[in-house]
Coordinates of C-alpha atoms and ligand atoms in Angstrom, one line a residue:
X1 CA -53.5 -12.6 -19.0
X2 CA -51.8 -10.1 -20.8
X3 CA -48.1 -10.5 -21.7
X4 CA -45.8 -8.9 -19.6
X5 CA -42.4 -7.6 -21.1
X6 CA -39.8 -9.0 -18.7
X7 CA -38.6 -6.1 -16.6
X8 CA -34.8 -8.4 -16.6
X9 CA -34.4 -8.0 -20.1
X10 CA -31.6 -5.4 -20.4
X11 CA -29.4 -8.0 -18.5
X12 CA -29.3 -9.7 -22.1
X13 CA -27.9 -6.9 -23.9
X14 CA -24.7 -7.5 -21.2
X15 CA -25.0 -11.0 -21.9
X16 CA -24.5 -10.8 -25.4
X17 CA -21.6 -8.0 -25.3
X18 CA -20.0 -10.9 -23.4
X19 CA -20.7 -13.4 -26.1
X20 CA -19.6 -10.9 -28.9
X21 CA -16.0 -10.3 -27.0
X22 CA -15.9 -14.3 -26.4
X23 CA -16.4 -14.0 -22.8
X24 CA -19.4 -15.7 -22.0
X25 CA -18.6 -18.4 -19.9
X26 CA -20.7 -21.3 -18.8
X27 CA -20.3 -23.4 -15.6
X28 CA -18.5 -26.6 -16.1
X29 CA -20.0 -29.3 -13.9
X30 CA -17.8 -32.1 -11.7
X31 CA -19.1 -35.1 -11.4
X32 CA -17.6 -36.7 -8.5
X33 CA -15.0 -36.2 -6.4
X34 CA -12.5 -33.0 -7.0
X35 CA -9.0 -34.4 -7.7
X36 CA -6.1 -33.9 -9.9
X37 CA -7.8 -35.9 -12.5
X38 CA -11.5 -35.2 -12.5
X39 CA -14.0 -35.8 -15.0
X40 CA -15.6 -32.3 -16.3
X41 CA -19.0 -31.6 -18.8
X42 CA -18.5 -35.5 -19.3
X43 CA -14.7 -35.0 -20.1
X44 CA -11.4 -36.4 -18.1
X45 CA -9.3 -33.9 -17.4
X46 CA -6.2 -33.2 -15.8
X47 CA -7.3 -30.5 -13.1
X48 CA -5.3 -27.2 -12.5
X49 CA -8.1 -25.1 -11.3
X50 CA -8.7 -26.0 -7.9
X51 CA -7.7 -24.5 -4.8
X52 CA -7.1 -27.8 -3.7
X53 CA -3.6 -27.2 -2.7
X54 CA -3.4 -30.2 -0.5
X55 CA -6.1 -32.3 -1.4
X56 CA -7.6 -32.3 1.6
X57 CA -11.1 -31.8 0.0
X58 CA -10.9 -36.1 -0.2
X59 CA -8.8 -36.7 3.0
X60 CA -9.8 -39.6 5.0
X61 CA -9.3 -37.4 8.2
X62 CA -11.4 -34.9 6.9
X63 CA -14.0 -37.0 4.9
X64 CA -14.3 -39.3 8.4
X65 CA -14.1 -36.4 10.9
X66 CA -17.1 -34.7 8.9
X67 CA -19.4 -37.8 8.9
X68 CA -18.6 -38.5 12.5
X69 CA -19.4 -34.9 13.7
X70 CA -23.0 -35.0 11.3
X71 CA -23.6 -38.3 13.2
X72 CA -23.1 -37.1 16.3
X73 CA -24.3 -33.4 15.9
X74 CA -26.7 -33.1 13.3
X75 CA -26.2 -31.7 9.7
X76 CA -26.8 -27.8 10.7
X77 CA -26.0 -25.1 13.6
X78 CA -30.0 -23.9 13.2
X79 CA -28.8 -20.2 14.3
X80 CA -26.4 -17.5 14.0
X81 CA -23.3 -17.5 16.3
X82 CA -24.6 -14.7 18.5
X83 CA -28.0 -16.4 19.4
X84 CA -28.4 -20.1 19.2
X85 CA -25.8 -21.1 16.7
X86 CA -22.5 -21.1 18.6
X87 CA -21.4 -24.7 19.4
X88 CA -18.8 -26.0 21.4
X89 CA -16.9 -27.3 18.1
X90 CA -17.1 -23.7 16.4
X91 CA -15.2 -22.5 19.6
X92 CA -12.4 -25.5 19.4
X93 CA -12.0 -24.9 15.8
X94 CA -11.7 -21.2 16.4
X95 CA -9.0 -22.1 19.8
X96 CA -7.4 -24.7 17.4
X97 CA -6.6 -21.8 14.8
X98 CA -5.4 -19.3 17.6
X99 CA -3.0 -21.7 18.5
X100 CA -1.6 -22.8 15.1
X101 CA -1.7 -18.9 14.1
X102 CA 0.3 -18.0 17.2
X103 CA -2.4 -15.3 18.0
X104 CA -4.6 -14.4 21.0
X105 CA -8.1 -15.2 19.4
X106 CA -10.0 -16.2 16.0
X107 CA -13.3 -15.9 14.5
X108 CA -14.8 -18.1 11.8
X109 CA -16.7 -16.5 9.6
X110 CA -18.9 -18.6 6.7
X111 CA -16.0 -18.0 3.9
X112 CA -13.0 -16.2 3.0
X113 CA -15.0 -13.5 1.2
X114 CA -17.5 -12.9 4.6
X115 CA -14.4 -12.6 6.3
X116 CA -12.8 -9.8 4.4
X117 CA -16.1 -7.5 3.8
X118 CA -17.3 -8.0 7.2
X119 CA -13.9 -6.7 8.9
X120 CA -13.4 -4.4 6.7
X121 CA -16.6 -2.9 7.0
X122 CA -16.7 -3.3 10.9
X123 CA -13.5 -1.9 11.9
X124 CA -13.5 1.5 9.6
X125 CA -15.9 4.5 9.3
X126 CA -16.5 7.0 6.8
X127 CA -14.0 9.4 8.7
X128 CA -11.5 6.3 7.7
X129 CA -9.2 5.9 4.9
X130 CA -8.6 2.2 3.3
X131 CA -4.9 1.9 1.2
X132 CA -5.1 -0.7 -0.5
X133 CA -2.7 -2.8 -3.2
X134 CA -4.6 -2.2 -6.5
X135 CA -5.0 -6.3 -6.9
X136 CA -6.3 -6.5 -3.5
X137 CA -9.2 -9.4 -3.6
X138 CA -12.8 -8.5 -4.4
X139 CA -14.0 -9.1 -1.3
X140 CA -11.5 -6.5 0.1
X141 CA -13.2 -3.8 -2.2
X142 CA -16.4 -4.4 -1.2
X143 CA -15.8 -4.5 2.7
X144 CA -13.8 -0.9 1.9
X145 CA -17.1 0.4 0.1
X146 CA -19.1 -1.1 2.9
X147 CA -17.1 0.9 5.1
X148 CA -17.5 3.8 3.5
X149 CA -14.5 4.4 4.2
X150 CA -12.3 7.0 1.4
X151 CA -10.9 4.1 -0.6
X152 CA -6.7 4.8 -1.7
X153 CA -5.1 2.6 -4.3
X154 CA -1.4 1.9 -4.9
X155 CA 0.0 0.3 -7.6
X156 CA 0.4 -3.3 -7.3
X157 CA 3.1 -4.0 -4.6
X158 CA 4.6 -0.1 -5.2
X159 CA 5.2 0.5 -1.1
X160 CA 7.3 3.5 -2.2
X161 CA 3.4 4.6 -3.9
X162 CA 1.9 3.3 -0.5
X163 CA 4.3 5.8 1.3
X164 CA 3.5 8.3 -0.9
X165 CA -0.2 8.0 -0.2
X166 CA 0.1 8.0 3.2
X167 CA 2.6 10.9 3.8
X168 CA -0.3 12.7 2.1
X169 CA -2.9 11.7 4.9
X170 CA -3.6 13.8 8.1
X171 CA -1.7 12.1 10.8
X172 CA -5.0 11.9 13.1
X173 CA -6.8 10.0 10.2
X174 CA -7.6 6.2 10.8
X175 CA -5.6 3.9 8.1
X176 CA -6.0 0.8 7.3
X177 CA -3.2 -0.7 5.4
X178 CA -4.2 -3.7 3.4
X179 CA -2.6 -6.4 0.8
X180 CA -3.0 -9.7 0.2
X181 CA -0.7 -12.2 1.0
X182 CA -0.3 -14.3 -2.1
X183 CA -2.1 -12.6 -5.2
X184 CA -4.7 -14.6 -6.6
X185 CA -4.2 -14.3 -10.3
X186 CA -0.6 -13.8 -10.4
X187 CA 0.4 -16.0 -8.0
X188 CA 2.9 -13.9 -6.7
X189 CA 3.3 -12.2 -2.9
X190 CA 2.2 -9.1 -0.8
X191 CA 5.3 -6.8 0.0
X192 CA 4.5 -7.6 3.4
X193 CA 8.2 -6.5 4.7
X194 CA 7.9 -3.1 3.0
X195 CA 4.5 -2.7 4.0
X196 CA 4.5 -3.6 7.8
X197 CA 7.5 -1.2 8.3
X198 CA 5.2 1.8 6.7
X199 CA 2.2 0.7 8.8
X200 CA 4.3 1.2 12.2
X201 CA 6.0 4.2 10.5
X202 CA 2.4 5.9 9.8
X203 CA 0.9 4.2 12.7
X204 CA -1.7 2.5 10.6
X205 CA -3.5 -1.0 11.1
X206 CA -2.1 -3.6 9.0
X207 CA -3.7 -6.0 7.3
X208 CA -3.5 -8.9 5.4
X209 CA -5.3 -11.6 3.3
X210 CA -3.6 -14.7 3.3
X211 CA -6.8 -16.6 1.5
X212 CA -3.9 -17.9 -1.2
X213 CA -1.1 -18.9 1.6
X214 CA -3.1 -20.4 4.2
X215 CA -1.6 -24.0 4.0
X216 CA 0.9 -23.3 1.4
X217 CA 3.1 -20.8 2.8
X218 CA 5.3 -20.7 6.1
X219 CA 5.9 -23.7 8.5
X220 CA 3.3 -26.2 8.8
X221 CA 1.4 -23.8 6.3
X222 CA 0.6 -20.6 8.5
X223 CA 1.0 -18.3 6.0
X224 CA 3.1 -15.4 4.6
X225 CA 3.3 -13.6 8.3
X226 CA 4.6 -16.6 9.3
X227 CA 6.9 -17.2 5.6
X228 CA 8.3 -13.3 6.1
X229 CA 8.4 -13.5 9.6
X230 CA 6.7 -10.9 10.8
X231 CA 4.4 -12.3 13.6
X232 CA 3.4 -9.7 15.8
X233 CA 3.6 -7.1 12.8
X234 CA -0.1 -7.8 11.6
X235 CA -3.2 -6.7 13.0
X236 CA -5.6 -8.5 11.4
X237 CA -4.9 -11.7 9.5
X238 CA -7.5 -13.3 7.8
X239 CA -7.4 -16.7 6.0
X240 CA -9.5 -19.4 4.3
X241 CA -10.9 -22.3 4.8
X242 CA -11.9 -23.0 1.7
X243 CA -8.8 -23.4 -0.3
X244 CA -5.6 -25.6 1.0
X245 CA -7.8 -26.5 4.1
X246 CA -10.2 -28.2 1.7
X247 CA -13.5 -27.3 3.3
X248 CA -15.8 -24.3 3.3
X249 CA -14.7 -20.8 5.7
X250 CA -12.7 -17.9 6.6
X251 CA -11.0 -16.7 9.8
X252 CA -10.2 -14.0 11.5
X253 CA -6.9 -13.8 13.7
X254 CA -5.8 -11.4 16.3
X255 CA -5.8 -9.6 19.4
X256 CA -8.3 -10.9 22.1
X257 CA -10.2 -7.4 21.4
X258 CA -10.4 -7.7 17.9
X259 CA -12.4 -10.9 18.0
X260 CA -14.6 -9.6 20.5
X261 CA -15.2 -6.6 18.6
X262 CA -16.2 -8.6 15.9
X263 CA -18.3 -10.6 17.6
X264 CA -20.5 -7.3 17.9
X265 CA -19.9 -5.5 15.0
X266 CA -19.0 -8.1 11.7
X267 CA -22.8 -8.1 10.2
X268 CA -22.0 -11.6 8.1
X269 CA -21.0 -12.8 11.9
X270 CA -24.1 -11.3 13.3
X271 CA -27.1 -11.8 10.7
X272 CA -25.8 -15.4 8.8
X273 CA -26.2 -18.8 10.4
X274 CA -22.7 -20.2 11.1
X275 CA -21.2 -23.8 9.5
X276 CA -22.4 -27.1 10.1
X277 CA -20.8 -29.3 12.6
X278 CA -19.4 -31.5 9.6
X279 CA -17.4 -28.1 8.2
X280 CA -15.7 -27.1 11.4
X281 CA -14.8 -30.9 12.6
X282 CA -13.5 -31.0 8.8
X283 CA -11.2 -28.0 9.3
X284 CA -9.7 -29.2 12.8
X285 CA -9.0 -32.3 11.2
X286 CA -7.3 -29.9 8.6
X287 CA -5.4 -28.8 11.1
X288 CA -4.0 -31.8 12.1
X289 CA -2.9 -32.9 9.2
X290 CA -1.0 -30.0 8.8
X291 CA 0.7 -30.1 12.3
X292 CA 1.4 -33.7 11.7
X293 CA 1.9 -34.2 7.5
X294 CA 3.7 -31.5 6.7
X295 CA 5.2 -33.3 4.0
X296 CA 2.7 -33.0 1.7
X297 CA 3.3 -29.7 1.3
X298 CA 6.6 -30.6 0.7
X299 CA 5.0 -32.4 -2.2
X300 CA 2.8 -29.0 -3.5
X301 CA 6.1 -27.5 -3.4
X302 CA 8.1 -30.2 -5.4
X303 CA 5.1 -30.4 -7.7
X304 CA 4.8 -26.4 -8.3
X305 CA 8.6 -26.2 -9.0
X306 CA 8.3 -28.7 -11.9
X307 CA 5.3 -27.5 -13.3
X308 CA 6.2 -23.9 -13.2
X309 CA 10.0 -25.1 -14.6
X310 CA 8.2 -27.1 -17.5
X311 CA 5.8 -24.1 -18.7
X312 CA 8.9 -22.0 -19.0
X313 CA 11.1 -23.9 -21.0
X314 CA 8.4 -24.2 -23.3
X315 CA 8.8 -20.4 -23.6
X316 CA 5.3 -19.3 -21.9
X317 CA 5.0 -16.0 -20.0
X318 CA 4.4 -17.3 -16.8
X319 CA 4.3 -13.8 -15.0
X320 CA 5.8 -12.9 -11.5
X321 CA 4.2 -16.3 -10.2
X322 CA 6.0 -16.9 -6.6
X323 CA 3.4 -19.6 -5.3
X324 CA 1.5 -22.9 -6.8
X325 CA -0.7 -20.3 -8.9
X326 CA 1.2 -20.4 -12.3
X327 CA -0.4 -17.5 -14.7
X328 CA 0.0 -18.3 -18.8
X329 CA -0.4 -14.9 -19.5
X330 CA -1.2 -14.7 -23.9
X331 CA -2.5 -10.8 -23.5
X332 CA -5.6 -11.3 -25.4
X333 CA -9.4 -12.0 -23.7
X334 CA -10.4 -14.0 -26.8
X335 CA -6.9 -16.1 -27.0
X336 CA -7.1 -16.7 -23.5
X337 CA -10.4 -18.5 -23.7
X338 CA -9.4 -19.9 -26.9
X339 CA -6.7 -21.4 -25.3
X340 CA -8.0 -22.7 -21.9
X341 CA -11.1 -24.7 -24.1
X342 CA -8.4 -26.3 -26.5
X343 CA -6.8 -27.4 -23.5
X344 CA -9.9 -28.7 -22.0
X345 CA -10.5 -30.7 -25.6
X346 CA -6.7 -32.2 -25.1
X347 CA -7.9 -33.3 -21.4
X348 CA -6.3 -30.7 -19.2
X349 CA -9.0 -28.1 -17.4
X350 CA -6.7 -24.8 -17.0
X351 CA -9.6 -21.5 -16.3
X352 CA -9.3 -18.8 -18.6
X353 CA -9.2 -15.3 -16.9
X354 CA -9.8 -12.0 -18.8
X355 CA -11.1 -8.5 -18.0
X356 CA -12.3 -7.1 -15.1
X357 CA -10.8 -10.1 -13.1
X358 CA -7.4 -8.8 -14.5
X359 CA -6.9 -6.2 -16.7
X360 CA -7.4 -6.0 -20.1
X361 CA -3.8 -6.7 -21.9
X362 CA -3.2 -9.3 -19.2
X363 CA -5.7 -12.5 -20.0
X364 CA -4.4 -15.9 -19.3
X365 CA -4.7 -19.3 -18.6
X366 CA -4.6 -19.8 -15.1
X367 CA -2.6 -22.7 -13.7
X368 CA -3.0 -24.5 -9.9
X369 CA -1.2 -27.5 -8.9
X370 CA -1.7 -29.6 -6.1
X371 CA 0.2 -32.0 -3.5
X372 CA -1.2 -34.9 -5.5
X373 CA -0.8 -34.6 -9.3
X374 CA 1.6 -37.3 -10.2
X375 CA 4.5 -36.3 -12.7
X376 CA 2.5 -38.1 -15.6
X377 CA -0.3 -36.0 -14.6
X378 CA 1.6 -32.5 -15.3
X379 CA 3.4 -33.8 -17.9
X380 CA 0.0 -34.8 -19.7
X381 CA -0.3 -31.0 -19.1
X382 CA 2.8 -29.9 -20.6
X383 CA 2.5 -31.3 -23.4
X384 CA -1.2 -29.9 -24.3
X385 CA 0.5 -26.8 -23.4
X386 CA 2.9 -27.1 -26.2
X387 CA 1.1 -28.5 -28.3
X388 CA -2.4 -26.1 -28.4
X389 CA 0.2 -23.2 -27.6
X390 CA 1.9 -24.0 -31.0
X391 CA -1.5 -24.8 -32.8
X392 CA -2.7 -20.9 -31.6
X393 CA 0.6 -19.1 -32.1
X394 CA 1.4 -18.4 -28.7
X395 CA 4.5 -20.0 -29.3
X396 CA 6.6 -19.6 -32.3
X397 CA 8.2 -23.0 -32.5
Ligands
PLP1 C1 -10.6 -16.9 -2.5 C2 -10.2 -15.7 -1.8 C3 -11.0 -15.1 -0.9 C4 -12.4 -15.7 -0.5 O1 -12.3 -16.9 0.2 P1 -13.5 -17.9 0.2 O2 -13.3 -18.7 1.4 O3 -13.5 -18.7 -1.0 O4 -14.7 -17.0 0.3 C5 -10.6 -14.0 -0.2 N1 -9.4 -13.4 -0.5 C6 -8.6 -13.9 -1.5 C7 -7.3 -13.2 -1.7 C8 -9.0 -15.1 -2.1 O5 -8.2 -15.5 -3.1

């Protein structure tokens, strides 16, 4: 046996450029059940970094729908939707959704992320131009690469830039118009208005992710179409059901033709083996507890206002936050991560974000509250807040 030099080895030189800028993150492991208070790397902690918006990832509907529908129906679809694996509760999940969307027709794709690069990528050719809000989701970017598609990039929310952009576009040329709905690391919205008006103007397809807003925004939680009123406006929403809904997914809604077109064309649709019968009986369930608890998010709201109230009057930069996603935005990559693990040693988990997720100057301490923190729960948090932000020199007094 000779030794063999590992042919993986440059991956360490990135490795340790992360280490050097105090960036290297490693996983933190839950043990047990995710909820406001949860016990992390052996450590209870006051949560904020779920997307457990509602806490349905523990709701007795969900948890009791799931186990009855593995009972009956097995743990696994054994195929992709277009051969075997399409089963008669994929298509009442997917009916269910139509209906609380207020659209013709959804698809269910495997996650939020599946959803976006497989549409993306599906509907638009290289002859096709993608104009997209320069904080658009990852999974937005790679669908538009996918597409190869000419990829245009506003500035974040600038529709007068977006308008700009498109005047300088051929009017025959394809356009997809695309933003998400609530921003994911700053918490605050698409300029959905602004940017619905310019897609009718320019005759472009309008898109939006609402990954962020499903269950948090608009009534019963259908989103931001639904909070800015523009149903009817959108071409292609997409959401998740892996966030407020509390499961695993992401969904396609539209027009009748869309879907079907994406029942031939979206490759994560056509080539990946679709959820288990617990995941989709776990998301209708969602559904109705949406339709008939809407008061818990009622409760995310109440919750998000204090919290977000609380940080401020500490004196912490809390950015242009307009949703449950509360940014503590300290500027440095290193503070940032300094901060969040201080936090984590006074019991409260809060994720530090730096560079590439946002951009360099901009690190923070990301912030998520749910329906079910109690107000001894945030306040715990505030106060860690205060005190580690003191300790580090984020704030002066
Ligand atoms: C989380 C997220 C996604 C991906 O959703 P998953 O279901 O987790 O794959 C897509 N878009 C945005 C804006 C998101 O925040």
């Amino acid at each position: 046996m000779t030794t063999r030099l590992d042919p993986l080895s440059f991956l360490d030189a990135d490795l340790d450029a992360l280490r050097q800028q105090g960036l290297y993150r490693h996983l933190r492991v839950l043990e047990g059940e995710q909820k406001p208070s949860s016990t992390f790397d052996q450590r209870q902690v006051v949560n904020l970094s779920s997307n457990n918006y509602l806490g349905l990832t523990t709701h007795p509907k969900l948890r009791e729908a799931a186990l009855d529908a593995t009972r009956r129906l097995g743990v696994g679809s054994g195929s992709v939707r277009t051969i075997a694996g399409t089963m008669e509760i994929h298509m009442e999940l997917e009916r269910r959704l139509a209906a609380f969307k207020k659209v013709e027709a959804v698809v269910v794709f495997q996650s939020g992320f599946t959803a976006n690069a497989g549409t993306v990528s599906a509907v638009l050719t290289k002859d096709d131009v993608v104009v997209s809000d320069e904080l658009n989701h990852a999974s937005i970017i790679d669908g538009s690469r996918l597409s190869r598609a000419t990829i245009k990039v506003f500035p974040h929310k600038d529709a007068a830039a977006a308008r700009k952009v498109l005047e300088s576009l051929p009017a025959s040329q394809r356009k997809l118009l695309i933003t998400d709905g609530v921003f994911s690391m700053d918490g605050d919205l698409g300029a959905l208005p602004e940017l619905c008006a310019l897609a009718e103007e320019f005759g472009c397809i309008m898109m939006v992710d609402d990954a962020h807003a499903s269950g948090v925004f608009g009534k019963n939680g259908r989103g931001t179409i639904d909070h800015f009123g523009m149903h009817g406006r959108v071409d292609i929403q997409v959401g998740t059901l892996s966030k407020a809904i509390g499961a695993l997914g992401g969904y396609v809604a539209g027009s009748k033709m869309l879907i079907e077109y994406l029942y031939h064309r979206a490759r994560p649709f056509l080539f990946s083996t679709s959820h288990p019968p617990a995941t989709a009986a776990a998301c209708i369930a969602a559904i109705d507890v949406l339709e008939q608890e809407p008061q818990i998010i009622d409760r995310l709201w109440e919750n998000t206002r204090f919290f977000k109230a609380g940080l401020q009057s500490l004196g912490l930069n809390t950015g242009l936050s307009e949703s449950p996603i509360t940014p503590v935005i300290v500027g440095d990559g290193a503070l940032a991560m300094k901060l969040s693990d201080r936090l984590f040693e006074e019991g409260v988990f809060a994720q530090g974000i730096a560079f590439p997720t946002v951009a360099r100057d901009k690190a923070r301490v990301r912030t998520i509250v749910t329906a079910t923190h109690t107000r001894d729960q945030l306040q715990f948090a505030l106060a860690a807040f205060g005190r580690v932000g003191r300790e580090l020199g984020i704030l002066k007094h």
